[in-house]
Amino acid sequence: MRIPLTILSLFLLLSGNAQNKEEIRILANTRLLHQTVFGTKDSLVLEKLFGSVVSYGHSSGKVENRAEAIRGILRNRTIYQDLQIDGIQVQIEGTTAVTRHVMMATELAADNQQRPLKLMVVLVWVKQKKEWKLMARQAVKV
């Protein structure tokens, strides 16, 4: 009885560690995505993070495909300061992961007006060839 219980415990421990590693990768991608979208606007990073098919939803209700989202991010001249991400939750099921979090920043628009920005963001990640790629994003103003 001890051996099967030991094997089961070891299996659960190893699978828990594997999920923790995947969660760490997803969290890193989530942070990198926000730094890129709201800061560096690096097209190569976006190309690497985005999956081949993306649904990118803005808080305004506008939804863009992969090409439109990348083009829009690169053309956006708004400056975001004091970027913070709070309350990240990660759920993983097989090769799909969902993150939910609140993103806050100060938005300096083209008209030089500063506005607080607070978004609830849901990201859907899919694992493709051992890498987590963004498949969908939806933001809602809070």
Short mmCIF file of N, CA and C in Angstrom, two decimals:
data_model
loop_
_atom_site.label_atom_id
_atom_site.label_comp_id
_atom_site.label_asym_id
_atom_site.label_seq_id
_atom_site.Cartn_x
_atom_site.Cartn_y
_atom_site.Cartn_z
N MET A 1 0.82 -1.20 0.00
CA MET A 1 0.00 0.00 0.00
C MET A 1 0.86 1.26 0.00
N ARG A 2 2.02 1.19 0.64
CA ARG A 2 2.88 2.37 0.71
C ARG A 2 3.46 2.75 -0.64
N ILE A 3 3.85 1.79 -1.44
CA ILE A 3 4.49 2.08 -2.72
C ILE A 3 3.52 2.79 -3.67
N PRO A 4 2.29 2.29 -3.87
CA PRO A 4 1.37 3.04 -4.75
C PRO A 4 1.08 4.45 -4.24
N LEU A 5 0.97 4.61 -2.93
CA LEU A 5 0.72 5.93 -2.35
C LEU A 5 1.91 6.86 -2.58
N THR A 6 3.12 6.32 -2.44
CA THR A 6 4.33 7.10 -2.68
C THR A 6 4.42 7.51 -4.15
N ILE A 7 4.12 6.59 -5.05
CA ILE A 7 4.15 6.89 -6.48
C ILE A 7 3.11 7.95 -6.83
N LEU A 8 1.92 7.83 -6.28
CA LEU A 8 0.87 8.81 -6.52
C LEU A 8 1.28 10.19 -5.99
N SER A 9 1.87 10.23 -4.80
CA SER A 9 2.32 11.50 -4.23
C SER A 9 3.39 12.13 -5.10
N LEU A 10 4.34 11.33 -5.57
CA LEU A 10 5.41 11.83 -6.43
C LEU A 10 4.84 12.38 -7.74
N PHE A 11 3.90 11.66 -8.34
CA PHE A 11 3.26 12.11 -9.57
C PHE A 11 2.56 13.45 -9.37
N LEU A 12 1.81 13.59 -8.29
CA LEU A 12 1.10 14.84 -8.01
C LEU A 12 2.07 15.99 -7.79
N LEU A 13 3.18 15.71 -7.09
CA LEU A 13 4.18 16.74 -6.86
C LEU A 13 4.81 17.20 -8.17
N LEU A 14 5.17 16.26 -9.02
CA LEU A 14 5.80 16.59 -10.29
C LEU A 14 4.83 17.34 -11.21
N SER A 15 3.57 16.91 -11.26
CA SER A 15 2.62 17.61 -12.12
C SER A 15 2.34 19.00 -11.58
N GLY A 16 2.35 19.18 -10.27
CA GLY A 16 2.18 20.51 -9.68
C GLY A 16 3.33 21.41 -10.04
N ASN A 17 4.56 20.89 -10.01
CA ASN A 17 5.73 21.69 -10.40
C ASN A 17 5.68 22.06 -11.87
N ALA A 18 5.21 21.15 -12.71
CA ALA A 18 5.10 21.44 -14.14
C ALA A 18 4.12 22.58 -14.35
N GLN A 19 3.00 22.55 -13.65
CA GLN A 19 2.02 23.63 -13.81
C GLN A 19 2.61 24.93 -13.30
N ASN A 20 3.36 24.89 -12.20
CA ASN A 20 3.98 26.10 -11.69
C ASN A 20 4.94 26.71 -12.71
N LYS A 21 5.70 25.87 -13.40
CA LYS A 21 6.61 26.37 -14.44
C LYS A 21 5.82 27.01 -15.57
N GLU A 22 4.72 26.38 -15.95
CA GLU A 22 3.88 26.93 -17.01
C GLU A 22 3.25 28.25 -16.56
N GLU A 23 2.81 28.31 -15.32
CA GLU A 23 2.24 29.56 -14.79
C GLU A 23 3.28 30.68 -14.82
N ILE A 24 4.50 30.36 -14.45
CA ILE A 24 5.57 31.37 -14.48
C ILE A 24 5.79 31.87 -15.89
N ARG A 25 5.77 30.98 -16.87
CA ARG A 25 5.94 31.39 -18.27
C ARG A 25 4.78 32.28 -18.73
N ILE A 26 3.57 31.90 -18.35
CA ILE A 26 2.39 32.68 -18.74
C ILE A 26 2.43 34.06 -18.08
N LEU A 27 2.80 34.11 -16.80
CA LEU A 27 2.90 35.39 -16.10
C LEU A 27 3.95 36.28 -16.76
N ALA A 28 5.08 35.69 -17.13
CA ALA A 28 6.14 36.46 -17.79
C ALA A 28 5.65 37.00 -19.14
N ASN A 29 4.93 36.17 -19.90
CA ASN A 29 4.38 36.63 -21.18
C ASN A 29 3.36 37.74 -20.98
N THR A 30 2.54 37.61 -19.94
CA THR A 30 1.52 38.63 -19.65
C THR A 30 2.19 39.97 -19.36
N ARG A 31 3.20 39.95 -18.52
CA ARG A 31 3.91 41.19 -18.20
C ARG A 31 4.62 41.76 -19.42
N LEU A 32 5.26 40.89 -20.19
CA LEU A 32 5.95 41.34 -21.40
C LEU A 32 4.97 41.93 -22.41
N LEU A 33 3.81 41.32 -22.54
CA LEU A 33 2.79 41.85 -23.45
C LEU A 33 2.40 43.27 -23.05
N HIS A 34 2.12 43.48 -21.77
CA HIS A 34 1.72 44.81 -21.32
C HIS A 34 2.86 45.83 -21.47
N GLN A 35 4.09 45.43 -21.15
CA GLN A 35 5.23 46.34 -21.33
C GLN A 35 5.38 46.74 -22.80
N THR A 36 5.10 45.79 -23.68
CA THR A 36 5.25 46.05 -25.11
C THR A 36 4.10 46.90 -25.65
N VAL A 37 2.87 46.54 -25.30
CA VAL A 37 1.70 47.27 -25.80
C VAL A 37 1.66 48.69 -25.25
N PHE A 38 1.96 48.84 -23.95
CA PHE A 38 1.81 50.15 -23.31
C PHE A 38 3.15 50.87 -23.12
N GLY A 39 4.23 50.32 -23.64
CA GLY A 39 5.54 50.94 -23.46
C GLY A 39 6.38 50.90 -24.71
N THR A 40 7.13 49.83 -24.88
CA THR A 40 8.15 49.77 -25.92
C THR A 40 7.61 49.70 -27.34
N LYS A 41 6.42 49.11 -27.52
CA LYS A 41 5.78 48.96 -28.83
C LYS A 41 6.72 48.27 -29.84
N ASP A 42 7.41 47.26 -29.38
CA ASP A 42 8.38 46.52 -30.18
C ASP A 42 7.66 45.48 -31.05
N SER A 43 7.69 45.67 -32.35
CA SER A 43 6.97 44.78 -33.27
C SER A 43 7.48 43.34 -33.22
N LEU A 44 8.78 43.16 -33.02
CA LEU A 44 9.33 41.80 -32.97
C LEU A 44 8.81 41.03 -31.76
N VAL A 45 8.67 41.71 -30.63
CA VAL A 45 8.12 41.07 -29.43
C VAL A 45 6.65 40.72 -29.66
N LEU A 46 5.90 41.64 -30.27
CA LEU A 46 4.50 41.36 -30.55
C LEU A 46 4.36 40.16 -31.49
N GLU A 47 5.18 40.11 -32.52
CA GLU A 47 5.15 38.98 -33.46
C GLU A 47 5.42 37.67 -32.73
N LYS A 48 6.32 37.69 -31.77
CA LYS A 48 6.67 36.48 -31.03
C LYS A 48 5.56 36.07 -30.06
N LEU A 49 4.92 37.04 -29.41
CA LEU A 49 3.90 36.74 -28.41
C LEU A 49 2.56 36.36 -29.03
N PHE A 50 2.23 36.96 -30.19
CA PHE A 50 0.93 36.71 -30.79
C PHE A 50 0.91 35.36 -31.50
N GLY A 51 -0.20 34.67 -31.36
CA GLY A 51 -0.42 33.43 -32.12
C GLY A 51 -0.71 33.77 -33.57
N SER A 52 -0.89 32.74 -34.37
CA SER A 52 -1.17 32.98 -35.80
C SER A 52 -2.55 33.59 -36.00
N VAL A 53 -3.47 33.30 -35.10
CA VAL A 53 -4.81 33.89 -35.13
C VAL A 53 -5.05 34.56 -33.79
N VAL A 54 -5.42 35.86 -33.83
CA VAL A 54 -5.64 36.62 -32.61
C VAL A 54 -6.94 37.40 -32.71
N SER A 55 -7.67 37.43 -31.61
CA SER A 55 -8.83 38.31 -31.46
C SER A 55 -8.45 39.28 -30.34
N TYR A 56 -8.26 40.55 -30.68
CA TYR A 56 -7.73 41.55 -29.74
C TYR A 56 -8.81 42.58 -29.47
N GLY A 57 -9.48 42.45 -28.31
CA GLY A 57 -10.59 43.32 -27.97
C GLY A 57 -10.17 44.48 -27.08
N HIS A 58 -10.59 45.68 -27.46
CA HIS A 58 -10.30 46.89 -26.69
C HIS A 58 -11.47 47.21 -25.77
N SER A 59 -11.21 48.07 -24.80
CA SER A 59 -12.26 48.46 -23.86
C SER A 59 -13.36 49.27 -24.53
N SER A 60 -13.10 49.81 -25.70
CA SER A 60 -14.10 50.57 -26.45
C SER A 60 -15.10 49.65 -27.15
N GLY A 61 -14.79 48.36 -27.20
CA GLY A 61 -15.63 47.41 -27.91
C GLY A 61 -15.06 47.01 -29.26
N LYS A 62 -14.06 47.74 -29.72
CA LYS A 62 -13.42 47.43 -31.00
C LYS A 62 -12.65 46.12 -30.88
N VAL A 63 -12.80 45.25 -31.87
CA VAL A 63 -12.08 43.97 -31.89
C VAL A 63 -11.25 43.92 -33.17
N GLU A 64 -9.98 43.59 -33.02
CA GLU A 64 -9.07 43.56 -34.15
C GLU A 64 -8.49 42.16 -34.33
N ASN A 65 -8.10 41.85 -35.57
CA ASN A 65 -7.39 40.61 -35.83
C ASN A 65 -5.90 40.84 -35.55
N ARG A 66 -5.10 39.85 -35.81
CA ARG A 66 -3.66 39.91 -35.50
C ARG A 66 -2.98 41.11 -36.17
N ALA A 67 -3.14 41.22 -37.47
CA ALA A 67 -2.47 42.30 -38.22
C ALA A 67 -2.96 43.67 -37.77
N GLU A 68 -4.27 43.82 -37.60
CA GLU A 68 -4.82 45.11 -37.18
C GLU A 68 -4.33 45.49 -35.78
N ALA A 69 -4.26 44.51 -34.88
CA ALA A 69 -3.82 44.79 -33.51
C ALA A 69 -2.36 45.25 -33.49
N ILE A 70 -1.50 44.54 -34.19
CA ILE A 70 -0.09 44.91 -34.21
C ILE A 70 0.08 46.30 -34.84
N ARG A 71 -0.59 46.54 -35.95
CA ARG A 71 -0.51 47.85 -36.60
C ARG A 71 -1.03 48.95 -35.66
N GLY A 72 -2.14 48.71 -34.99
CA GLY A 72 -2.71 49.69 -34.06
C GLY A 72 -1.80 49.99 -32.88
N ILE A 73 -1.19 48.95 -32.33
CA ILE A 73 -0.27 49.12 -31.19
C ILE A 73 0.93 49.96 -31.62
N LEU A 74 1.48 49.66 -32.78
CA LEU A 74 2.67 50.38 -33.26
C LEU A 74 2.37 51.84 -33.60
N ARG A 75 1.15 52.12 -34.03
CA ARG A 75 0.77 53.49 -34.42
C ARG A 75 0.27 54.32 -33.23
N ASN A 76 -0.04 53.69 -32.14
CA ASN A 76 -0.60 54.39 -30.97
C ASN A 76 0.45 55.31 -30.37
N ARG A 77 0.19 56.59 -30.35
CA ARG A 77 1.14 57.58 -29.83
C ARG A 77 0.85 57.96 -28.38
N THR A 78 -0.15 57.36 -27.77
CA THR A 78 -0.45 57.63 -26.37
C THR A 78 0.69 57.10 -25.51
N ILE A 79 1.06 57.87 -24.50
CA ILE A 79 2.11 57.46 -23.57
C ILE A 79 1.44 56.98 -22.28
N TYR A 80 1.89 55.86 -21.77
CA TYR A 80 1.34 55.29 -20.55
C TYR A 80 2.42 55.32 -19.48
N GLN A 81 2.08 55.92 -18.34
CA GLN A 81 3.04 56.03 -17.24
C GLN A 81 2.52 55.24 -16.03
N ASP A 82 3.45 54.86 -15.16
CA ASP A 82 3.12 54.17 -13.90
C ASP A 82 2.29 52.91 -14.13
N LEU A 83 2.67 52.12 -15.10
CA LEU A 83 1.97 50.89 -15.43
C LEU A 83 2.05 49.90 -14.26
N GLN A 84 0.90 49.40 -13.85
CA GLN A 84 0.82 48.40 -12.77
C GLN A 84 -0.15 47.30 -13.18
N ILE A 85 0.17 46.09 -12.78
CA ILE A 85 -0.71 44.95 -13.00
C ILE A 85 -0.97 44.33 -11.63
N ASP A 86 -2.24 44.19 -11.29
CA ASP A 86 -2.61 43.66 -9.97
C ASP A 86 -3.55 42.45 -10.10
N GLY A 87 -3.47 41.59 -9.12
CA GLY A 87 -4.43 40.50 -8.98
C GLY A 87 -4.44 39.50 -10.11
N ILE A 88 -3.28 39.14 -10.62
CA ILE A 88 -3.24 38.19 -11.75
C ILE A 88 -3.69 36.81 -11.27
N GLN A 89 -4.63 36.25 -12.01
CA GLN A 89 -5.09 34.89 -11.78
C GLN A 89 -4.81 34.10 -13.05
N VAL A 90 -4.29 32.88 -12.88
CA VAL A 90 -3.96 32.04 -14.03
C VAL A 90 -4.71 30.72 -13.90
N GLN A 91 -5.37 30.31 -14.98
CA GLN A 91 -6.01 29.00 -15.05
C GLN A 91 -5.45 28.29 -16.27
N ILE A 92 -5.00 27.05 -16.06
CA ILE A 92 -4.44 26.27 -17.16
C ILE A 92 -5.25 24.99 -17.30
N GLU A 93 -5.62 24.71 -18.54
CA GLU A 93 -6.30 23.45 -18.86
C GLU A 93 -5.68 22.93 -20.15
N GLY A 94 -4.82 21.92 -20.01
CA GLY A 94 -4.15 21.38 -21.18
C GLY A 94 -3.25 22.39 -21.84
N THR A 95 -3.54 22.68 -23.11
CA THR A 95 -2.71 23.63 -23.87
C THR A 95 -3.35 25.02 -23.97
N THR A 96 -4.28 25.28 -23.06
CA THR A 96 -4.94 26.59 -23.03
C THR A 96 -4.81 27.18 -21.64
N ALA A 97 -4.54 28.47 -21.58
CA ALA A 97 -4.44 29.17 -20.29
C ALA A 97 -5.20 30.49 -20.40
N VAL A 98 -5.79 30.89 -19.28
CA VAL A 98 -6.50 32.16 -19.21
C VAL A 98 -5.93 32.96 -18.04
N THR A 99 -5.62 34.22 -18.31
CA THR A 99 -5.21 35.10 -17.22
C THR A 99 -6.24 36.21 -17.10
N ARG A 100 -6.47 36.62 -15.86
CA ARG A 100 -7.35 37.75 -15.55
C ARG A 100 -6.59 38.65 -14.60
N HIS A 101 -6.67 39.95 -14.84
CA HIS A 101 -5.98 40.89 -13.96
C HIS A 101 -6.49 42.30 -14.20
N VAL A 102 -6.09 43.18 -13.31
CA VAL A 102 -6.40 44.61 -13.44
C VAL A 102 -5.12 45.31 -13.83
N MET A 103 -5.21 46.15 -14.85
CA MET A 103 -4.08 46.93 -15.32
C MET A 103 -4.40 48.40 -15.08
N MET A 104 -3.47 49.11 -14.44
CA MET A 104 -3.65 50.53 -14.16
C MET A 104 -2.47 51.31 -14.69
N ALA A 105 -2.75 52.52 -15.16
CA ALA A 105 -1.69 53.41 -15.66
C ALA A 105 -2.25 54.82 -15.72
N THR A 106 -1.36 55.76 -15.96
CA THR A 106 -1.76 57.12 -16.27
C THR A 106 -1.55 57.30 -17.76
N GLU A 107 -2.59 57.71 -18.43
CA GLU A 107 -2.58 57.84 -19.88
C GLU A 107 -2.33 59.31 -20.24
N LEU A 108 -1.29 59.55 -21.05
CA LEU A 108 -1.01 60.89 -21.56
C LEU A 108 -1.36 60.87 -23.05
N ALA A 109 -2.53 61.37 -23.36
CA ALA A 109 -3.05 61.30 -24.73
C ALA A 109 -2.39 62.34 -25.62
N ALA A 110 -2.70 62.26 -26.92
CA ALA A 110 -2.13 63.18 -27.90
C ALA A 110 -2.49 64.63 -27.60
N ASP A 111 -3.61 64.85 -26.91
CA ASP A 111 -4.03 66.22 -26.57
C ASP A 111 -3.38 66.72 -25.27
N ASN A 112 -2.37 66.00 -24.79
CA ASN A 112 -1.63 66.31 -23.56
C ASN A 112 -2.46 66.24 -22.28
N GLN A 113 -3.61 65.62 -22.34
CA GLN A 113 -4.44 65.42 -21.16
C GLN A 113 -4.04 64.13 -20.47
N GLN A 114 -3.86 64.20 -19.15
CA GLN A 114 -3.56 63.00 -18.37
C GLN A 114 -4.87 62.43 -17.85
N ARG A 115 -5.02 61.12 -18.03
CA ARG A 115 -6.22 60.45 -17.55
C ARG A 115 -5.81 59.15 -16.87
N PRO A 116 -6.49 58.81 -15.78
CA PRO A 116 -6.23 57.51 -15.18
C PRO A 116 -6.84 56.42 -16.07
N LEU A 117 -6.15 55.33 -16.19
CA LEU A 117 -6.63 54.20 -16.98
C LEU A 117 -6.66 52.99 -16.07
N LYS A 118 -7.80 52.34 -15.98
CA LYS A 118 -7.93 51.12 -15.19
C LYS A 118 -8.75 50.14 -16.01
N LEU A 119 -8.11 49.03 -16.37
CA LEU A 119 -8.73 48.02 -17.21
C LEU A 119 -8.74 46.66 -16.51
N MET A 120 -9.81 45.93 -16.70
CA MET A 120 -9.84 44.51 -16.35
C MET A 120 -9.53 43.79 -17.65
N VAL A 121 -8.51 42.96 -17.65
CA VAL A 121 -8.03 42.33 -18.88
C VAL A 121 -8.09 40.81 -18.75
N VAL A 122 -8.62 40.19 -19.78
CA VAL A 122 -8.63 38.72 -19.89
C VAL A 122 -7.78 38.36 -21.10
N LEU A 123 -6.81 37.49 -20.89
CA LEU A 123 -5.95 37.01 -21.97
C LEU A 123 -6.12 35.50 -22.10
N VAL A 124 -6.22 35.02 -23.32
CA VAL A 124 -6.28 33.58 -23.59
C VAL A 124 -5.00 33.21 -24.32
N TRP A 125 -4.26 32.28 -23.73
CA TRP A 125 -2.99 31.82 -24.27
C TRP A 125 -3.15 30.37 -24.73
N VAL A 126 -2.53 30.01 -25.83
CA VAL A 126 -2.50 28.62 -26.30
C VAL A 126 -1.05 28.21 -26.47
N LYS A 127 -0.80 26.96 -26.16
CA LYS A 127 0.56 26.46 -26.27
C LYS A 127 0.76 25.92 -27.69
N GLN A 128 1.72 26.52 -28.39
CA GLN A 128 2.05 26.11 -29.75
C GLN A 128 3.55 25.85 -29.81
N LYS A 129 3.93 24.63 -30.12
CA LYS A 129 5.35 24.26 -30.23
C LYS A 129 6.13 24.69 -28.99
N LYS A 130 5.64 24.32 -27.82
CA LYS A 130 6.28 24.55 -26.52
C LYS A 130 6.31 26.01 -26.07
N GLU A 131 5.63 26.90 -26.79
CA GLU A 131 5.59 28.31 -26.40
C GLU A 131 4.14 28.75 -26.25
N TRP A 132 3.90 29.62 -25.27
CA TRP A 132 2.57 30.17 -25.04
C TRP A 132 2.38 31.39 -25.94
N LYS A 133 1.33 31.36 -26.76
CA LYS A 133 1.03 32.43 -27.71
C LYS A 133 -0.34 33.03 -27.38
N LEU A 134 -0.45 34.33 -27.55
CA LEU A 134 -1.72 35.01 -27.30
C LEU A 134 -2.71 34.68 -28.40
N MET A 135 -3.89 34.23 -28.00
CA MET A 135 -4.95 33.92 -28.95
C MET A 135 -6.08 34.96 -28.88
N ALA A 136 -6.32 35.45 -27.64
CA ALA A 136 -7.39 36.43 -27.48
C ALA A 136 -7.11 37.34 -26.31
N ARG A 137 -7.60 38.57 -26.44
CA ARG A 137 -7.52 39.56 -25.37
C ARG A 137 -8.81 40.33 -25.35
N GLN A 138 -9.30 40.59 -24.16
CA GLN A 138 -10.46 41.48 -24.02
C GLN A 138 -10.22 42.37 -22.81
N ALA A 139 -10.37 43.66 -23.01
CA ALA A 139 -10.21 44.64 -21.95
C ALA A 139 -11.54 45.34 -21.72
N VAL A 140 -11.80 45.65 -20.46
CA VAL A 140 -13.02 46.37 -20.08
C VAL A 140 -12.60 47.46 -19.10
N LYS A 141 -13.09 48.69 -19.32
CA LYS A 141 -12.77 49.76 -18.39
C LYS A 141 -13.48 49.52 -17.07
N VAL A 142 -12.74 49.75 -15.99
CA VAL A 142 -13.29 49.55 -14.64
C VAL A 142 -13.50 50.92 -14.01
#
